[in-house]
Tab-separated table of C-alpha atoms and ligand atoms in Angstrom:
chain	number	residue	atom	x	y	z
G	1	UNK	CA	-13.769	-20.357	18.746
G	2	UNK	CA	-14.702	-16.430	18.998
G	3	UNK	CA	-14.868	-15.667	22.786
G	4	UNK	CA	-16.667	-12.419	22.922
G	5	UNK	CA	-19.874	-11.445	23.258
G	6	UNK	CA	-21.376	-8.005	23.505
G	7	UNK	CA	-24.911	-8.172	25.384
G	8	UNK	CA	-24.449	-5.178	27.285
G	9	UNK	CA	-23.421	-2.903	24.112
G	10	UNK	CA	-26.400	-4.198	22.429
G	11	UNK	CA	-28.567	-3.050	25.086
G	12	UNK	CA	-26.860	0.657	25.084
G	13	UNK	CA	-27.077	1.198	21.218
G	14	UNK	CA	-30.240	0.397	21.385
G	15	UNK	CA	-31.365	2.835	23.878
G	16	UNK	CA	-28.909	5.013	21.718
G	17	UNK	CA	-30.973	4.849	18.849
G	18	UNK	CA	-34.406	5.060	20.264
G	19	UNK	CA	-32.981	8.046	22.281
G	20	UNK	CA	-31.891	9.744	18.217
G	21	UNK	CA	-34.544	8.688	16.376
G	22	UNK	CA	-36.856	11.239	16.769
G	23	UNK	CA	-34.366	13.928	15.435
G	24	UNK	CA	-32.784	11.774	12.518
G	25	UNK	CA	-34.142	12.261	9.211
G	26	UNK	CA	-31.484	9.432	7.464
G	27	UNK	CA	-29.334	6.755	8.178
G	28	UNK	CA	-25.776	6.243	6.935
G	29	UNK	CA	-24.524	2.370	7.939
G	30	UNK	CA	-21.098	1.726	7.278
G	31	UNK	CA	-20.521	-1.527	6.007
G	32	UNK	CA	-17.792	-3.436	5.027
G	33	UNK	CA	-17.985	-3.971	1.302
G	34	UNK	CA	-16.158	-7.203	1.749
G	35	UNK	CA	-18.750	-9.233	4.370
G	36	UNK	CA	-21.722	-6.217	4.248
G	37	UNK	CA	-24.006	-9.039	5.551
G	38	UNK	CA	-21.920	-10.038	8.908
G	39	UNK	CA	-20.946	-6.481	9.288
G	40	UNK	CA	-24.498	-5.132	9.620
G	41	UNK	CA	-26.692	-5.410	13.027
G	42	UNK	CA	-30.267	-6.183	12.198
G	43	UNK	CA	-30.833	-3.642	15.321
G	44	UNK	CA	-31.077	-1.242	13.208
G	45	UNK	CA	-33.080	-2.433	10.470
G	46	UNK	CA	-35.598	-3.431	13.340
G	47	UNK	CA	-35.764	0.047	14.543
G	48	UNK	CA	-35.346	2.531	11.804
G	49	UNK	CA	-38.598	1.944	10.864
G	50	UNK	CA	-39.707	3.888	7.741
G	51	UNK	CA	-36.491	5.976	7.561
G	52	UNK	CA	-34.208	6.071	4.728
G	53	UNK	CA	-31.166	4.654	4.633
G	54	UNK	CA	-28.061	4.666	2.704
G	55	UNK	CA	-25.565	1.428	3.265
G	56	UNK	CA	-22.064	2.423	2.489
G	57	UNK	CA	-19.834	-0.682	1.344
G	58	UNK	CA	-16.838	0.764	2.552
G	59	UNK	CA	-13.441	-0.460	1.570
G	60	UNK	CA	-14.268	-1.474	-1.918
G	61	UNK	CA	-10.631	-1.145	-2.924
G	62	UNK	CA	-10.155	-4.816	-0.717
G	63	UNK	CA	-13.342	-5.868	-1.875
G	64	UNK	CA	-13.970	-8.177	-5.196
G	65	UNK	CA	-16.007	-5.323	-7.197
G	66	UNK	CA	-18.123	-8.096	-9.099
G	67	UNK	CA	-19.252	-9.395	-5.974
G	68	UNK	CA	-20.174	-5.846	-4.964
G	69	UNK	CA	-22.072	-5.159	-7.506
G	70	UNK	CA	-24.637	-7.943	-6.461
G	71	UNK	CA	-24.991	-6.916	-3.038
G	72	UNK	CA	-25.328	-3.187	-4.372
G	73	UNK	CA	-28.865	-4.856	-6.128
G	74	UNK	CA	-29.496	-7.090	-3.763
G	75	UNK	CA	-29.709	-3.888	-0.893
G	76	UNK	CA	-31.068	-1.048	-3.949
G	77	UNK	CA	-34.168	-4.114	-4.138
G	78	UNK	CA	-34.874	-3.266	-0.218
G	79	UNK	CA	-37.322	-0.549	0.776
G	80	UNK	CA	-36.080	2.919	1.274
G	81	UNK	CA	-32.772	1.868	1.075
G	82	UNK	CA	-29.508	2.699	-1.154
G	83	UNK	CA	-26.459	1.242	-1.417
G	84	UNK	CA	-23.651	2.876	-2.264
G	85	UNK	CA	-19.721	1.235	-2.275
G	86	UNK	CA	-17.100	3.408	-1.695
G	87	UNK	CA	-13.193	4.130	-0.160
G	88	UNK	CA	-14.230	6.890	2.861
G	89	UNK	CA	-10.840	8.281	2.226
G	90	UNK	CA	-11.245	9.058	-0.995
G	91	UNK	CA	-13.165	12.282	-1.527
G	92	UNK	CA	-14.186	11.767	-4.844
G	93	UNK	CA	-15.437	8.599	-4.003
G	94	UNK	CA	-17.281	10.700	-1.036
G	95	UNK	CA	-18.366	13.616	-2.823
G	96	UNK	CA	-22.317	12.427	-4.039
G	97	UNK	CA	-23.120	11.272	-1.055
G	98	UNK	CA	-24.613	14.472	0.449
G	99	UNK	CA	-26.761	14.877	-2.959
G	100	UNK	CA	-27.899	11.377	-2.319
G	101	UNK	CA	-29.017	11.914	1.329
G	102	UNK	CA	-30.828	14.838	-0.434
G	103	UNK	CA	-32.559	12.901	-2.605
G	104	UNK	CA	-33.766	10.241	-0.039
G	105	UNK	CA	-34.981	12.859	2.026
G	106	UNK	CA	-36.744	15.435	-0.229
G	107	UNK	CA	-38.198	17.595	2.081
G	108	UNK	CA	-35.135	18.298	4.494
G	109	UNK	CA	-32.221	20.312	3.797
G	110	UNK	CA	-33.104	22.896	1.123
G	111	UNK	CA	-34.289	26.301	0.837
G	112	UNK	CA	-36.389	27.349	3.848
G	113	UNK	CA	-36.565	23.548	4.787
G	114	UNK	CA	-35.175	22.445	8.007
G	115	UNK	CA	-31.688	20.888	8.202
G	116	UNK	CA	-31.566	17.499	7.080
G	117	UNK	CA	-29.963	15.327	10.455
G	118	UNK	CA	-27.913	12.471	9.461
G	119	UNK	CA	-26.823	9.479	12.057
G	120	UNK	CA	-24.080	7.721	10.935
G	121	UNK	CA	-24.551	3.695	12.237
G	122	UNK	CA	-22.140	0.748	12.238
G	123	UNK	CA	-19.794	-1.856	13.883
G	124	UNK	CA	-16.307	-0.704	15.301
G	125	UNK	CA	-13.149	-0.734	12.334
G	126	UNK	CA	-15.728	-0.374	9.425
G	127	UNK	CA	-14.413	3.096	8.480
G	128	UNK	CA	-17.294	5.456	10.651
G	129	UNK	CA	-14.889	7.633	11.541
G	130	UNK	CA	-12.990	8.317	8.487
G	131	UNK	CA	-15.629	8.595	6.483
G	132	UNK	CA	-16.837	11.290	8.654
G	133	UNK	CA	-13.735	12.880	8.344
G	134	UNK	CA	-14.299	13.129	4.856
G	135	UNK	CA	-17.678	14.254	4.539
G	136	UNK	CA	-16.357	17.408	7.090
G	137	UNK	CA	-13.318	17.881	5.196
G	138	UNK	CA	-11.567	17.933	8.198
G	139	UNK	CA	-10.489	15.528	11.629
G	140	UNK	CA	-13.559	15.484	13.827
G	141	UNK	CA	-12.727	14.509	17.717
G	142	UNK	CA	-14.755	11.943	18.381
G	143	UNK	CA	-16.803	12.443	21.528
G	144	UNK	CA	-15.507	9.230	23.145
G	145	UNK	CA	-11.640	10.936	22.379
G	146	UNK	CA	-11.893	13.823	24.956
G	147	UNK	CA	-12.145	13.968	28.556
G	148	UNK	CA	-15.402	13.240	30.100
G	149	UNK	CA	-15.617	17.030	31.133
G	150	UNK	CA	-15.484	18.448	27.580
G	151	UNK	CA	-18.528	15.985	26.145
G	152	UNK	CA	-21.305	17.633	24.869
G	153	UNK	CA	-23.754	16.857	22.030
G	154	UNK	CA	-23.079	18.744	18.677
G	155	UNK	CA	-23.541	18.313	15.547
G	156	UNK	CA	-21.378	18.575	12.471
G	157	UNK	CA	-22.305	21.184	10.307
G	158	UNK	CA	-21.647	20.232	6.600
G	159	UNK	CA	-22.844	23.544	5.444
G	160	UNK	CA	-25.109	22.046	2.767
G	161	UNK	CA	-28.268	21.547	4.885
G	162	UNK	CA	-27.065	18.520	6.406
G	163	UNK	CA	-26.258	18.153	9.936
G	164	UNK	CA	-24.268	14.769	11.134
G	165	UNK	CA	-24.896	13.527	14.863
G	166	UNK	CA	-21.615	14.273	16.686
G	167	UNK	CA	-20.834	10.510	17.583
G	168	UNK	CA	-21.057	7.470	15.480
G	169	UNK	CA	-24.008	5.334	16.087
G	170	UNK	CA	-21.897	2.161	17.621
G	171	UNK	CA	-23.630	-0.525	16.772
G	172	UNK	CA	-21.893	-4.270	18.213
G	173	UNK	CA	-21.236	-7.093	15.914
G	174	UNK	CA	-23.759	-10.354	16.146
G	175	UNK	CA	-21.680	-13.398	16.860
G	176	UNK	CA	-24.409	-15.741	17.174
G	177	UNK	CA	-23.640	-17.140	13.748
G	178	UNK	CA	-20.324	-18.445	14.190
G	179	UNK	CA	-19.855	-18.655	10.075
G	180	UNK	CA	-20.492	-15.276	10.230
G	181	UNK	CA	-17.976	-14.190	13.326
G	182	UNK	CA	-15.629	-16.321	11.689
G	183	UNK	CA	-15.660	-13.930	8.340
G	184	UNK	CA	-15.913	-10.970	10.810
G	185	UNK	CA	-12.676	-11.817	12.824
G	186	UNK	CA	-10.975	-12.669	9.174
G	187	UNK	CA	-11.745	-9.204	8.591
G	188	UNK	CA	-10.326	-7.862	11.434
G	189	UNK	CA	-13.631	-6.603	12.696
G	190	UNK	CA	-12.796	-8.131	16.193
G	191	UNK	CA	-10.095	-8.071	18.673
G	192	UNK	CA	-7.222	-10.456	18.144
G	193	UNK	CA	-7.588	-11.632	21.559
G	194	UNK	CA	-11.341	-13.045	20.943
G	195	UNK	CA	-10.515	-15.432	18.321
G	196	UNK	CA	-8.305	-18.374	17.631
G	197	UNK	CA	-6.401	-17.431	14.571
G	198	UNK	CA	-5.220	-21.023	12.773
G	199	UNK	CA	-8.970	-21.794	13.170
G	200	UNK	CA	-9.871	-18.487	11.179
G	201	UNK	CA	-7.360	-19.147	9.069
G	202	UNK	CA	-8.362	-22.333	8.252
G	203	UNK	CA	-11.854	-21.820	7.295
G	204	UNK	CA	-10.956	-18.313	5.646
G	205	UNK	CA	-8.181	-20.497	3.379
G	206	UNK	CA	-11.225	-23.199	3.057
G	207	UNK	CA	-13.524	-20.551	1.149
G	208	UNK	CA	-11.003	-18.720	-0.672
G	209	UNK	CA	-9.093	-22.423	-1.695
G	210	UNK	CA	-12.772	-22.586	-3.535
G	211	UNK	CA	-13.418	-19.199	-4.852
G	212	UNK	CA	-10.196	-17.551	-4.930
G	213	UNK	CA	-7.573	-20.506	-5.627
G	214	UNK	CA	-5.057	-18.233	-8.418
G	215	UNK	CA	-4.684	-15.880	-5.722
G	216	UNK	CA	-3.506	-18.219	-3.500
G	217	UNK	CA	-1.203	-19.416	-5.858
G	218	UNK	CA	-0.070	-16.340	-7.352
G	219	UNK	CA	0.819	-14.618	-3.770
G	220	UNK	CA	2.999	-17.966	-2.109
G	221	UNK	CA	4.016	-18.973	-5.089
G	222	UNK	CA	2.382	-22.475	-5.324
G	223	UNK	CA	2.436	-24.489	-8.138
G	224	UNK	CA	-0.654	-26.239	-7.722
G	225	UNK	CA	-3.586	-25.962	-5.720
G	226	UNK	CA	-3.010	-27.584	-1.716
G	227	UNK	CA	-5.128	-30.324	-1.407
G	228	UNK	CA	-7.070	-28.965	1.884
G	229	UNK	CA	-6.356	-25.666	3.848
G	230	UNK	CA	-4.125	-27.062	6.552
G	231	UNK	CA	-1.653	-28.368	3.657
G	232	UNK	CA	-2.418	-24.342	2.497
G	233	UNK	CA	-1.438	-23.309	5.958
G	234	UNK	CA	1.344	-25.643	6.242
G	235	UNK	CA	2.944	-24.887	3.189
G	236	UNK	CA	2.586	-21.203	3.794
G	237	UNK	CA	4.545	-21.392	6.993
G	238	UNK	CA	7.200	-23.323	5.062
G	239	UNK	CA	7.876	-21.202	2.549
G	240	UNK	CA	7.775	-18.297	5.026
G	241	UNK	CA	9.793	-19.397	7.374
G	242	UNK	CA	7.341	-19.547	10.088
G	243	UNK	CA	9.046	-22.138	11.680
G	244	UNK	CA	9.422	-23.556	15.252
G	245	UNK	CA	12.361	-25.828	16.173
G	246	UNK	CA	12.864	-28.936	14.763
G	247	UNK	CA	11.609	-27.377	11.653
G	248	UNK	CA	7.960	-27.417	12.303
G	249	UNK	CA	5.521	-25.338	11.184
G	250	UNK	CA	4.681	-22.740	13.858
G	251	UNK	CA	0.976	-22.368	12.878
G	252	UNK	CA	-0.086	-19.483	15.197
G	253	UNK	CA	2.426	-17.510	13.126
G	254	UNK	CA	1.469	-18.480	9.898
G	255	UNK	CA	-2.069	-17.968	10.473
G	256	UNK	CA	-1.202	-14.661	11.821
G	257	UNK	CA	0.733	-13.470	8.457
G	258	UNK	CA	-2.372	-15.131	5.931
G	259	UNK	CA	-4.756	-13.399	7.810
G	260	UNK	CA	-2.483	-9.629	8.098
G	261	UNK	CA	-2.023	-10.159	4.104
G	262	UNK	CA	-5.138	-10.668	3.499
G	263	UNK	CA	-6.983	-7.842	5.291
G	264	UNK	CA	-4.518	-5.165	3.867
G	265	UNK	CA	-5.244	-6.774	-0.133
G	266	UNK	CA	-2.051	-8.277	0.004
G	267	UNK	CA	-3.359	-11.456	-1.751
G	268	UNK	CA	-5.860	-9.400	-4.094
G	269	UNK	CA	-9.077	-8.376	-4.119
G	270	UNK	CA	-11.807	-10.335	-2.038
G	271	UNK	CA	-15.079	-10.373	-0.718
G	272	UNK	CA	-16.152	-12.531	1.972
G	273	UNK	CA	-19.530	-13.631	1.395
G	274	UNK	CA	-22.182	-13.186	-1.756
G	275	UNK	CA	-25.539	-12.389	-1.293
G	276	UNK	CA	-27.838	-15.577	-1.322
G	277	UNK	CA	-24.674	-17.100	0.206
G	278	UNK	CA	-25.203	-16.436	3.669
G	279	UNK	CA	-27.317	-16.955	6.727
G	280	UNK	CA	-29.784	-13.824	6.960
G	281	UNK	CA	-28.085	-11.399	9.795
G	282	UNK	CA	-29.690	-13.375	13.251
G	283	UNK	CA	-31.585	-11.321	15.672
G	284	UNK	CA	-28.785	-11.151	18.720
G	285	UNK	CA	-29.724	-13.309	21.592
G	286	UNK	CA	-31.702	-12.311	24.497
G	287	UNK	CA	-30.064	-9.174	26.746
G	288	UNK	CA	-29.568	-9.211	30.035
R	1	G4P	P1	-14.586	3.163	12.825
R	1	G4P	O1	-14.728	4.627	13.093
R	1	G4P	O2	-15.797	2.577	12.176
R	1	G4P	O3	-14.172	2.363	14.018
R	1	G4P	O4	-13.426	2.955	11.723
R	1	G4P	P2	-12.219	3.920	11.324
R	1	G4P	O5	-12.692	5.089	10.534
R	1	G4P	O6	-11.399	4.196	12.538
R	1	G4P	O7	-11.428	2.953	10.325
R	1	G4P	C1	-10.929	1.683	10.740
R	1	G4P	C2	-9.744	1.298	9.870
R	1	G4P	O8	-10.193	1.123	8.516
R	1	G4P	C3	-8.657	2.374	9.783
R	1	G4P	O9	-7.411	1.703	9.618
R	1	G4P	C4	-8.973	3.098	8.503
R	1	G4P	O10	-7.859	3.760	7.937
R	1	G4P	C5	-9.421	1.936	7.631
R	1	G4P	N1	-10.296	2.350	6.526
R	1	G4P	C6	-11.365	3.170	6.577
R	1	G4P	N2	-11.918	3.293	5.367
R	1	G4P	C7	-11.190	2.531	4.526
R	1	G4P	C8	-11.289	2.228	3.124
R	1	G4P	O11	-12.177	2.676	2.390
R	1	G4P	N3	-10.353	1.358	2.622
R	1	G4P	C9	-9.371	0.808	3.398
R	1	G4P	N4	-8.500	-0.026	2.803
R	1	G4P	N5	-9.239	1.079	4.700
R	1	G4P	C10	-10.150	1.924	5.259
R	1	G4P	P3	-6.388	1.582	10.806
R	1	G4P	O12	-5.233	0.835	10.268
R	1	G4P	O13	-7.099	1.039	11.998
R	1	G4P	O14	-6.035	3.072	11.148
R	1	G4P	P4	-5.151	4.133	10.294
R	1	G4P	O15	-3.762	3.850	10.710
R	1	G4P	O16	-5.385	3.892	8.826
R	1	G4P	O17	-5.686	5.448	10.754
């Protein structure tokens, strides 16, 4: 169903990571609030070792806040870690997370301390880069932006005693568990070309037929609940017009507009997957 498969990436954050660690004092790993299991890459839990770490459920505003309040105890019960949701556009939202990092690392960063070096970690889309943006106050370049000439490592000076490594840490997502590439591509975590979207659709309609029915009905205007999610789909194209001729449903399409509503909180506000829910983020298979 989900076509890619990023062995090679793996194998360079890795080496990416190992190559930083010595220098990093904390970890920031964007997650997204809304699947922060299938959005993380056990790589790093594997190698951070001992280091702090702060998970950032980004995108709360699409995420179902009661849900994200378990996974913010389920990752506070973990050692040396702190979870923290958030919008990374939203500077007040932003704002304690420097006095956090503090606080996880007590003896970088203050008065005649050395700076306190911050790597920002996590998969492509889950808001790295704008949270970044944030925390300087300002559009950072990202390395990977400029011509090959002009790279060079720096840092990003938040002139509070913390510095933040130049480039995200780009960590790959883990599609071995294909419940959990199936949320990811629902999220829009991956390509559109790697996935088949009526079969996304169709299990995404399947989970949220059983959790989230009323916002099903409230946002297509159903007046009772469709008996499985390809009468959901079906319908959906109906009433949208998504049509092919002879009056068919064209299901490509409507899969295409469920799953576009739904990642821009169109249909409300949802979270994927619960903690004690899901399959315990697999170890990515063997590299090459
Ligand atoms: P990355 O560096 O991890 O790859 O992610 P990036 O910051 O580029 O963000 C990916 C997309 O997620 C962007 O949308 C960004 O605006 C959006 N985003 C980031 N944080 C939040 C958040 O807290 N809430 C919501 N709702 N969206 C967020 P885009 O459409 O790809 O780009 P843009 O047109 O918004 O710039």
């Amino acid at each position: 169903m989900i076509i890619d498969w990023y062995p090679g990436h793996m194998k360079t954050a890795r080496e990416q990571i190992i190559k930083a660690l010595p220098s990093i004092d904390l970890f920031i790993e964007v997650l997204d609030a809304r699947l922060p299991q299938s959005s993380a890459n056990p790589l790093l839990e594997k190698l951070r070792g001992n280091k702090p770490c702060i998970k950032v459920l980004n995108k709360k505003d699409l995420a179902d806040p009661e849900v994200t309040r378990e996974w913010v105890s389920f990752f506070d019960s973990l050692q040396g870690v702190k979870a923290i949701p958030l919008e990374a556009k939203d500077r007040r939202d932003v704002g304690p997370l420097p006095k956090l990092c503090r606080k996880l690392a007590p003896n970088r960063g203050g008065k005649g301390q050395r700076p306190l070096r911050v790597m920002i970690v996590g998969i492509p889309n889950v808001g790295k880069s704008t949270l970044i943006n944030t925390l300087a106050g300002k559009k950072i370049a990202r390395v990977g932006d400029k011509p090959a000439i002009t790279t060079c490592p720096q840092q990003i000076d938040l002139r509070n005693g913390i510095l933040l490594s130049d480039t995200p840490g780009l960590l790959w997502p883990v599609l071995a568990d294909k419940d959990g590439a199936s949320r990811l591509a629902a999220s829009g975590a991956i390509g559109d070309n790697a996935y088949d979207s009526p079969a996304i659709a169709l299990t995404t309609a399947d989970y949220l037929l059983e959790r989230y029915p009323q916002f099903l009905l409230q946002r297509y205007k159903l007046t009772e609940r469709p008996a499985s999610p390809s009468h959901f789909l079906e319908e959906l194209g109906r009433r949208r017009g998504c049509l092919v001729g002879g009056g068919e449903v064209d299901l490509t399409r409507a899969a295409e507009l469920f799953l576009r509503e739904l990642r821009s909180g169109k249909l409300g506000r949802i979270s994927l997957e619960r903690p004690g829910e899901v399959n315990p983020a697999t170890e990515a298979p063997a590299e090459e």
